[in-house]
Amino acid sequence: HSLIVEEPLPDSLQVTAFTREGEVMALQHKEHPVSGVQFHPESILTEHGKRILKNFLDGR
């Protein structure tokens, strides 16, 4: 399950990641250092979970 981001987004936001099906998984503000990502804490136990968390915390 995923929370749904309805498009079109406000002009101040841009999508930075999406699924193969086109669901928005991450976005960021175009002018301010604000971003959001859908992340399930249990995914840290998956193959790339720690990298996903590290990249987010590092601001990548």
XYZ file of C-alpha atoms in Angstrom:
60
model
C 0.000 0.000 0.000
C 1.118 3.568 -0.627
C -0.131 7.003 0.151
C -1.120 8.717 -3.052
C 0.215 12.064 -4.225
C -2.305 13.560 -6.593
C -0.966 15.271 -9.678
C -0.698 17.941 -10.831
C 1.533 19.096 -7.997
C 1.780 22.742 -6.986
C 4.405 24.597 -9.038
C 6.633 24.784 -5.952
C 7.092 20.980 -5.803
C 8.788 18.496 -8.091
C 8.769 14.703 -8.142
C 12.181 13.161 -7.455
C 11.231 9.458 -7.453
C 8.356 7.322 -8.641
C 7.526 3.643 -9.068
C 7.421 1.803 -12.379
C 3.651 2.228 -12.188
C 4.038 6.019 -11.931
C 3.188 6.423 -8.233
C 5.030 9.340 -6.643
C 7.457 8.091 -3.993
C 9.500 11.250 -3.297
C 9.268 14.962 -3.903
C 11.064 18.172 -3.031
C 10.374 21.871 -2.808
C 11.971 23.824 -5.649
C 13.131 26.756 -3.483
C 13.408 25.486 0.094
C 15.468 22.589 1.489
C 12.377 20.461 2.090
C 11.821 16.969 0.732
C 9.683 13.953 1.457
C 9.941 10.277 0.700
C 7.660 7.295 1.268
C 9.710 4.905 3.356
C 8.640 1.887 5.355
C 10.934 1.478 8.388
C 10.948 -2.288 7.931
C 12.524 -1.846 4.484
C 15.838 -1.097 6.201
C 16.119 -4.887 6.408
C 15.969 -5.236 2.608
C 18.917 -5.316 0.220
C 19.002 -1.530 -0.288
C 17.206 -0.356 2.857
C 20.229 1.080 4.652
C 21.356 2.881 1.493
C 17.898 4.440 1.051
C 17.942 5.713 4.631
C 21.549 6.956 4.406
C 20.908 8.787 1.131
C 17.864 10.503 2.615
C 19.716 11.526 5.777
C 22.664 12.763 3.694
C 20.289 14.861 1.598
C 20.818 13.001 -1.678
